[in-house]
Amino acid sequence: MHSQDYDRLYLSPPHLGRHELNYLHKAIEDNWVAPVGPNLDGFERDICEATGVAHAVALNSGTAAIHLGLRLLGVAPGDEVLCPSFTFVATANPITYLGATPVFIDSEAQTWNMCPERLREALEDLRRQNRRPRALILVHLYGMPCRLAEILAVAEEFGVPVLEDAAEALGATYEGRALGSFGAVGVFSFNGNKILTTSGGGVLVTNNADWARQALSWATQARDAAPYYQHSELGYNYRLSNLLAGIGRGQMGLLEDRVKKRREIYAWYQQHLTGLPGLSFGPAEPAGGRSNRWLSCLLLDPAATAVTPEQLRLHLETHNVESRPLWKPLHLQPLFAGATMYGGAVCTDLFTRGLCLPSGSAMKETDLRRVADAIREIIPA
Ligand SMILES: *Cc1c(COP(=O)(O)O)cnc(C)c1O
């Protein structure tokens, strides 16, 4: 058995370029394998340049970046943190790591991200109960900007600091500015299936120099400035290795190209499949927003087609094509049973009706045709 099936069309496989190996070679030749090294500095500089944020800290996962970011915002045991329900579990798990509790908010139908009206309702309702959330996590799901202007205005009005989970949104923009640069803290993931990858990794960005230093210290076991190992604070082993940062450097040079390619893939699907009964594409860009189209997603309307997303997924499997349901909302997860939830109908409906299609930036037109032909077999025009 081979570990990889070369005929299989994967959802979002890694797509390396020509320069990653050079950075790896150099790191090994110069013996900069661990623990720090020039690739880490260079990778962090690349991130700052691409996002316009002053400071970046490279970590071993996006989840670690969210964990440190929430701690920077002061999240502590007993606190509540506002969070969209429609997201990957990694957005919310660090809330629990810190002994705090998530309060979930529904999506709106255009961007599929946090609904500003529901957010306001939640903040007003919590205020009536004297519950003041410590932080708000925003997510730009599938690389689609949320309705940032409205949400940031509400957050400011209620005095809640924002962490921006841009794990899926590297290279996407809002009003011409990089996503991840709007919150007090921003987070990116370089996990294997994201738009760029270091095989595994994450980055925390902030304009606050003290916070960047603090995050770096926590990520490296929070060692005091002493010749021996002395620790006053709780730390973690969260730093990215200099080797993997080398892959990141090679990848960062490809960002624009990868965004262009993913957007073309989405446009291709839309052009070639729109019009099939009950099938539509989404989410849609808000005013001022430009998605990176990390994953191309479709929705099926049960009033217009008898085919369910699960039937379509299994049909694509018979063609050795991987597809995947949309994220299952967190308020429906056994892990978060009993959590406070504001709304829920929108994200539950999206979950019930949606499917993510192969969207890797190395896809060729013949690959796209293979997916489209398979879909047409089961949903004829
Ligand atoms: C991938 C992802 C994360 C976590 O990133 P890792 O690098 O896998 O830890 C967090 N939030 C969202 C929305 C993600 O898609």
Coordinates of C-alpha atoms and ligand atoms in Angstrom, one line a residue:
M1 CA 0.0 0.0 0.0
H2 CA 1.2 3.5 -0.8
S3 CA 0.5 6.2 1.7
Q4 CA -0.7 8.5 -1.0
D5 CA -3.1 7.6 -3.7
Y6 CA -1.9 9.6 -6.7
D7 CA -5.1 9.3 -8.7
R8 CA -7.1 10.7 -5.8
L9 CA -8.3 14.4 -5.9
Y10 CA -7.7 15.7 -2.4
L11 CA -9.6 18.5 -0.8
S12 CA -6.7 20.9 -0.2
P13 CA -3.3 19.2 -0.4
P14 CA 0.0 21.0 0.2
H15 CA 1.4 22.8 -2.8
L16 CA 5.1 23.5 -2.6
G17 CA 7.1 25.7 -4.9
R18 CA 10.8 25.8 -6.0
H19 CA 12.4 27.7 -3.1
E20 CA 11.4 25.8 0.0
L21 CA 14.2 23.3 -0.4
N22 CA 16.8 26.1 -0.7
Y23 CA 15.9 27.4 2.7
L24 CA 15.9 23.9 4.2
H25 CA 19.3 23.1 2.6
K26 CA 20.8 26.3 3.9
A27 CA 19.4 25.7 7.4
I28 CA 21.0 22.2 7.5
E29 CA 24.3 23.3 6.0
D30 CA 24.6 26.2 8.5
N31 CA 23.5 23.9 11.4
W32 CA 20.5 26.2 12.1
V33 CA 18.2 23.3 12.8
A34 CA 17.2 24.2 16.3
P35 CA 16.2 26.0 18.4
V36 CA 16.2 29.4 16.6
G37 CA 17.7 30.7 13.4
P38 CA 17.5 33.1 10.5
N39 CA 14.6 31.4 8.8
L40 CA 12.4 32.2 11.8
D41 CA 13.3 35.8 11.6
G42 CA 12.9 35.9 7.9
F43 CA 9.5 34.1 8.0
E44 CA 8.2 36.5 10.6
R45 CA 9.5 39.5 8.5
D46 CA 7.7 38.0 5.5
I47 CA 4.4 37.8 7.5
C48 CA 4.8 41.4 8.7
E49 CA 5.4 42.6 5.2
A50 CA 2.4 40.6 3.8
T51 CA 0.0 41.7 6.5
G52 CA 1.2 45.2 7.4
V53 CA 1.3 44.2 11.1
A54 CA 4.3 45.3 13.1
H55 CA 5.2 42.1 14.9
A56 CA 4.8 38.4 14.2
V57 CA 5.6 35.4 16.3
A58 CA 6.0 32.0 14.5
L59 CA 4.5 29.1 16.5
N60 CA 4.0 25.4 15.9
S61 CA 0.2 25.7 15.2
G62 CA -2.6 28.2 14.7
T63 CA -4.3 26.7 17.8
A64 CA -1.2 27.7 19.9
A65 CA -1.4 31.2 18.4
I66 CA -5.1 31.5 19.5
H67 CA -4.2 30.1 22.9
L68 CA -1.5 32.7 23.4
G69 CA -3.6 35.5 21.8
L70 CA -6.5 34.9 24.2
R71 CA -4.1 35.0 27.2
L72 CA -2.7 38.3 25.9
L73 CA -6.2 39.7 25.9
G74 CA -6.5 38.7 29.6
V75 CA -8.8 35.7 29.3
A76 CA -8.7 33.8 32.6
P77 CA -10.7 31.1 34.4
G78 CA -14.3 31.9 34.8
D79 CA -14.4 34.4 31.9
E80 CA -16.7 34.2 28.9
V81 CA -15.5 34.6 25.3
L82 CA -17.7 35.4 22.3
C83 CA -17.1 33.1 19.3
P84 CA -18.9 32.1 16.1
S85 CA -20.6 28.7 16.2
F86 CA -19.8 28.1 12.6
T87 CA -16.1 27.4 12.7
F88 CA -13.5 24.6 13.2
V89 CA -13.2 23.5 16.8
A90 CA -9.6 24.8 17.0
T91 CA -11.1 28.4 17.2
A92 CA -12.8 27.6 20.5
N93 CA -10.7 24.9 22.2
P94 CA -8.2 27.5 23.6
I95 CA -11.0 29.2 25.4
T96 CA -11.4 26.0 27.4
Y97 CA -7.6 25.6 27.8
L98 CA -7.7 28.9 29.7
G99 CA -10.6 27.8 32.0
A100 CA -13.0 30.2 30.2
T101 CA -16.3 29.4 28.5
P102 CA -17.4 30.1 24.9
V103 CA -20.6 32.0 24.1
F104 CA -21.6 31.2 20.6
I105 CA -23.1 33.5 18.0
D106 CA -24.9 32.5 14.7
S107 CA -23.8 33.4 11.2
E108 CA -25.4 35.6 8.6
A109 CA -26.3 34.2 5.2
Q110 CA -24.0 36.3 3.0
T111 CA -20.5 35.8 4.3
W112 CA -21.5 32.8 6.5
N113 CA -19.5 34.5 9.3
M114 CA -20.6 36.1 12.6
C115 CA -23.8 38.1 12.3
P116 CA -23.3 41.6 13.6
E117 CA -27.0 41.9 14.7
R118 CA -26.8 38.6 16.7
L119 CA -23.6 39.9 18.2
R120 CA -25.3 43.1 19.4
E121 CA -28.3 41.1 20.8
A122 CA -25.8 38.9 22.6
L123 CA -23.9 41.8 24.1
E124 CA -27.1 43.5 25.2
D125 CA -28.5 40.4 26.7
L126 CA -25.3 39.6 28.6
R127 CA -25.1 43.2 29.9
R128 CA -28.6 42.8 31.3
Q129 CA -27.3 39.8 33.2
N130 CA -24.1 41.6 34.3
R131 CA -22.0 39.2 32.2
R132 CA -19.2 41.0 30.5
P133 CA -17.3 38.9 27.9
R134 CA -13.5 39.2 28.1
A135 CA -12.9 38.9 24.4
L136 CA -14.5 38.3 21.0
I137 CA -13.0 35.9 18.5
L138 CA -13.8 36.7 14.8
V139 CA -13.3 34.0 12.1
H140 CA -13.1 34.5 8.4
L141 CA -14.3 31.1 7.4
Y142 CA -13.1 29.6 4.2
G143 CA -11.1 32.8 3.7
M144 CA -14.2 35.0 3.4
P145 CA -14.0 38.3 5.3
C146 CA -16.7 38.7 7.9
R147 CA -18.7 42.0 8.0
L148 CA -15.7 43.6 9.8
A149 CA -16.8 47.3 9.9
E150 CA -20.1 46.5 11.6
I151 CA -18.7 43.9 13.9
L152 CA -15.7 46.1 15.0
A153 CA -18.1 49.0 15.7
V154 CA -20.2 46.8 18.0
A155 CA -17.1 45.4 19.7
E156 CA -15.8 48.9 20.3
E157 CA -19.1 50.1 21.6
F158 CA -19.2 47.4 24.2
G159 CA -15.5 47.6 25.0
V160 CA -14.7 44.0 24.0
P161 CA -11.2 43.3 22.6
V162 CA -11.0 41.3 19.3
L163 CA -8.9 38.3 18.4
E164 CA -9.0 37.7 14.7
D165 CA -8.8 34.0 13.7
A166 CA -7.5 34.4 10.2
A167 CA -6.3 30.8 10.1
E168 CA -8.1 30.2 6.8
A169 CA -7.8 33.7 5.5
L170 CA -4.1 34.4 4.7
G171 CA -4.0 36.6 1.6
A172 CA -7.6 37.8 1.9
T173 CA -8.4 41.5 2.4
Y174 CA -11.0 44.0 3.6
E175 CA -10.9 47.6 2.4
G176 CA -7.5 46.7 0.9
R177 CA -6.0 45.7 4.2
A178 CA -4.9 42.1 5.1
L179 CA -7.3 40.0 7.2
G180 CA -5.6 39.3 10.5
S181 CA -4.5 42.9 10.8
F182 CA -7.8 44.2 12.2
G183 CA -7.9 42.6 15.7
A184 CA -5.7 43.5 18.7
V185 CA -4.3 40.1 17.9
G186 CA -4.4 38.2 14.6
V187 CA -3.8 34.5 14.0
F188 CA -2.7 32.5 10.9
S189 CA -2.4 28.7 10.4
F190 CA 0.2 27.0 8.2
N191 CA -1.3 23.5 8.7
G192 CA -1.0 21.1 5.9
N193 CA -4.3 21.9 4.2
K194 CA -4.3 25.7 4.4
I195 CA -3.6 28.0 1.5
L196 CA 0.2 28.0 2.5
T197 CA 1.8 25.4 4.7
T198 CA 4.9 24.7 6.8
S199 CA 3.6 21.1 7.2
G200 CA 2.3 22.4 10.5
G201 CA 2.6 25.9 12.0
G202 CA 0.9 29.1 13.0
V203 CA 1.7 32.8 13.4
L204 CA 0.5 35.4 15.9
V205 CA 0.5 39.0 14.8
T206 CA 0.1 42.2 16.8
N207 CA 1.1 45.8 16.6
N208 CA 1.8 45.7 20.3
A209 CA 5.6 45.2 20.8
D210 CA 5.2 44.2 24.5
W211 CA 2.6 41.6 23.6
A212 CA 4.8 40.1 20.9
R213 CA 7.7 39.8 23.4
Q214 CA 5.3 38.3 25.9
A215 CA 3.9 35.7 23.4
L216 CA 7.4 34.7 22.4
S217 CA 8.4 34.2 26.0
W218 CA 5.2 32.1 26.8
A219 CA 5.9 30.1 23.6
T220 CA 9.4 29.2 24.9
Q221 CA 8.6 28.1 28.5
A222 CA 8.6 31.6 29.9
R223 CA 12.2 31.7 31.0
D224 CA 13.3 34.6 33.2
A225 CA 16.4 36.6 32.4
A226 CA 18.8 34.6 34.6
P227 CA 21.8 32.5 33.8
Y228 CA 20.1 29.4 35.2
Y229 CA 16.6 28.1 34.4
Q230 CA 14.2 30.2 36.4
H231 CA 10.5 30.6 35.7
S232 CA 8.0 33.0 37.3
E233 CA 5.2 32.4 34.8
L234 CA 3.6 29.4 33.2
G235 CA 4.9 28.8 29.7
Y236 CA 4.5 26.4 26.8
N237 CA 6.6 24.7 24.1
Y238 CA 5.0 26.4 21.1
R239 CA 7.8 27.8 19.0
L240 CA 8.1 26.9 15.3
S241 CA 11.3 25.2 14.3
N242 CA 13.8 27.1 12.1
L243 CA 13.6 24.2 9.6
L244 CA 9.8 24.5 9.1
A245 CA 10.1 28.3 9.1
G246 CA 12.3 27.7 6.0
I247 CA 9.4 26.0 4.2
G248 CA 7.3 29.0 5.3
R249 CA 9.7 31.4 3.7
G250 CA 9.5 29.6 0.4
Q251 CA 5.7 29.5 0.6
M252 CA 5.3 33.1 1.5
G253 CA 6.7 34.1 -1.9
L254 CA 3.8 32.2 -3.5
L255 CA 1.0 33.8 -1.6
E256 CA -0.3 36.0 -4.4
D257 CA -0.2 33.3 -6.9
R258 CA -2.0 30.8 -4.6
V259 CA -4.8 33.3 -3.9
K260 CA -5.2 34.0 -7.6
K261 CA -5.4 30.2 -8.3
R262 CA -7.9 29.5 -5.6
R263 CA -10.1 32.4 -6.7
E264 CA -9.9 31.0 -10.3
I265 CA -11.0 27.6 -9.1
Y266 CA -14.0 29.0 -7.3
A267 CA -14.9 31.0 -10.4
W268 CA -14.5 27.9 -12.6
Y269 CA -16.9 25.8 -10.5
Q270 CA -19.4 28.7 -10.4
Q271 CA -19.3 29.2 -14.1
H272 CA -19.5 25.5 -15.0
L273 CA -22.0 24.3 -12.5
T274 CA -24.4 27.2 -11.8
G275 CA -27.8 26.5 -13.2
L276 CA -27.9 22.8 -12.1
P277 CA -31.2 22.4 -10.2
G278 CA -30.9 23.3 -6.5
L279 CA -27.1 23.9 -6.7
S280 CA -25.5 27.3 -5.7
F281 CA -22.2 28.5 -4.5
G282 CA -21.1 30.6 -1.5
P283 CA -20.3 32.4 0.6
A284 CA -20.4 35.9 -1.0
E285 CA -18.0 38.7 -0.5
P286 CA -19.2 41.6 1.7
A287 CA -18.7 45.2 0.5
G288 CA -15.0 45.9 0.6
G289 CA -14.1 42.3 1.1
R290 CA -11.9 40.0 -1.0
S291 CA -11.8 36.3 -0.2
N292 CA -8.8 34.0 -0.8
R293 CA -11.4 31.3 -1.6
W294 CA -9.4 28.8 0.4
L295 CA -12.1 26.2 -0.2
S296 CA -14.8 26.2 -2.8
C297 CA -18.2 25.4 -1.2
L298 CA -21.6 24.6 -2.7
L299 CA -25.1 24.5 -1.2
L300 CA -27.9 22.2 -2.2
D301 CA -31.5 23.4 -1.9
P302 CA -33.7 20.5 -0.8
A303 CA -36.7 22.2 -2.4
A304 CA -35.1 21.9 -5.8
T305 CA -33.1 18.7 -5.7
A306 CA -33.5 15.4 -3.9
V307 CA -29.8 14.9 -3.7
T308 CA -28.3 15.5 -0.3
P309 CA -24.7 16.7 0.4
E310 CA -23.9 13.3 1.9
Q311 CA -25.2 11.5 -1.2
L312 CA -23.1 13.9 -3.4
R313 CA -20.0 13.3 -1.2
L314 CA -20.4 9.5 -1.5
H315 CA -20.9 9.8 -5.2
L316 CA -17.7 11.8 -5.6
E317 CA -15.9 9.2 -3.5
T318 CA -16.8 6.6 -6.2
H319 CA -14.7 8.8 -8.6
N320 CA -11.9 9.0 -6.0
V321 CA -12.7 12.6 -5.4
E322 CA -12.5 13.9 -1.8
S323 CA -15.1 16.4 -0.6
R324 CA -16.1 17.4 2.9
P325 CA -19.2 18.6 4.8
L326 CA -19.0 22.3 6.0
W327 CA -17.9 22.7 9.6
K328 CA -20.4 21.3 12.0
P329 CA -21.5 24.2 14.2
L330 CA -19.9 24.2 17.6
H331 CA -23.2 24.7 19.5
L332 CA -24.2 21.3 18.1
Q333 CA -21.0 19.6 19.2
P334 CA -21.2 17.2 22.2
L335 CA -18.0 18.9 23.5
F336 CA -19.9 22.2 24.0
A337 CA -23.3 20.8 25.1
G338 CA -25.2 23.3 27.2
A339 CA -23.2 26.4 26.0
T340 CA -25.0 29.7 25.5
M341 CA -25.9 30.2 21.9
Y342 CA -27.5 33.3 20.2
G343 CA -29.5 32.3 17.1
G344 CA -28.4 29.1 15.3
A345 CA -30.8 28.6 12.4
V346 CA -28.4 30.1 9.8
C347 CA -25.3 28.0 10.5
T348 CA -27.3 24.9 11.1
D349 CA -28.9 25.3 7.7
L350 CA -25.5 25.9 6.0
F351 CA -24.2 22.7 7.7
T352 CA -27.1 20.7 6.5
R353 CA -27.0 21.9 2.9
G354 CA -23.3 22.4 2.2
L355 CA -20.2 20.6 0.8
C356 CA -16.6 21.7 0.2
L357 CA -15.1 20.7 -3.2
P358 CA -11.4 20.0 -4.0
S359 CA -9.8 23.4 -4.1
G360 CA -6.0 22.8 -4.1
S361 CA -4.0 25.4 -5.9
A362 CA -2.2 22.7 -8.0
M363 CA -5.5 21.6 -9.6
K364 CA -5.6 21.5 -13.4
E365 CA -8.6 22.1 -15.6
T366 CA -8.8 18.3 -16.2
D367 CA -9.2 17.9 -12.5
L368 CA -11.9 20.5 -12.3
R369 CA -13.7 18.8 -15.2
R370 CA -13.5 15.5 -13.4
V371 CA -15.3 17.0 -10.4
A372 CA -17.8 18.8 -12.5
D373 CA -18.6 15.8 -14.6
A374 CA -19.1 13.6 -11.5
I375 CA -21.5 16.2 -10.0
R376 CA -23.5 16.4 -13.3
E377 CA -23.9 12.6 -13.2
I378 CA -25.9 12.8 -10.0
I379 CA -27.5 16.2 -10.5
P380 CA -28.3 16.4 -14.2
A381 CA -29.4 19.7 -15.7
Ligands
LIG1 C1 -6.9 25.4 10.8 C2 -7.7 26.3 11.7 C3 -7.2 26.6 13.0 C4 -6.1 25.9 13.7 O1 -4.9 25.9 13.1 P1 -3.8 24.8 13.3 O2 -2.6 25.3 12.7 O3 -4.4 23.6 12.6 O4 -3.7 24.6 14.8 C5 -8.0 27.5 13.8 N1 -9.1 28.1 13.3 C6 -9.5 27.8 12.1 C7 -10.8 28.5 11.6 C8 -8.9 26.9 11.3 O5 -9.4 26.5 10.1

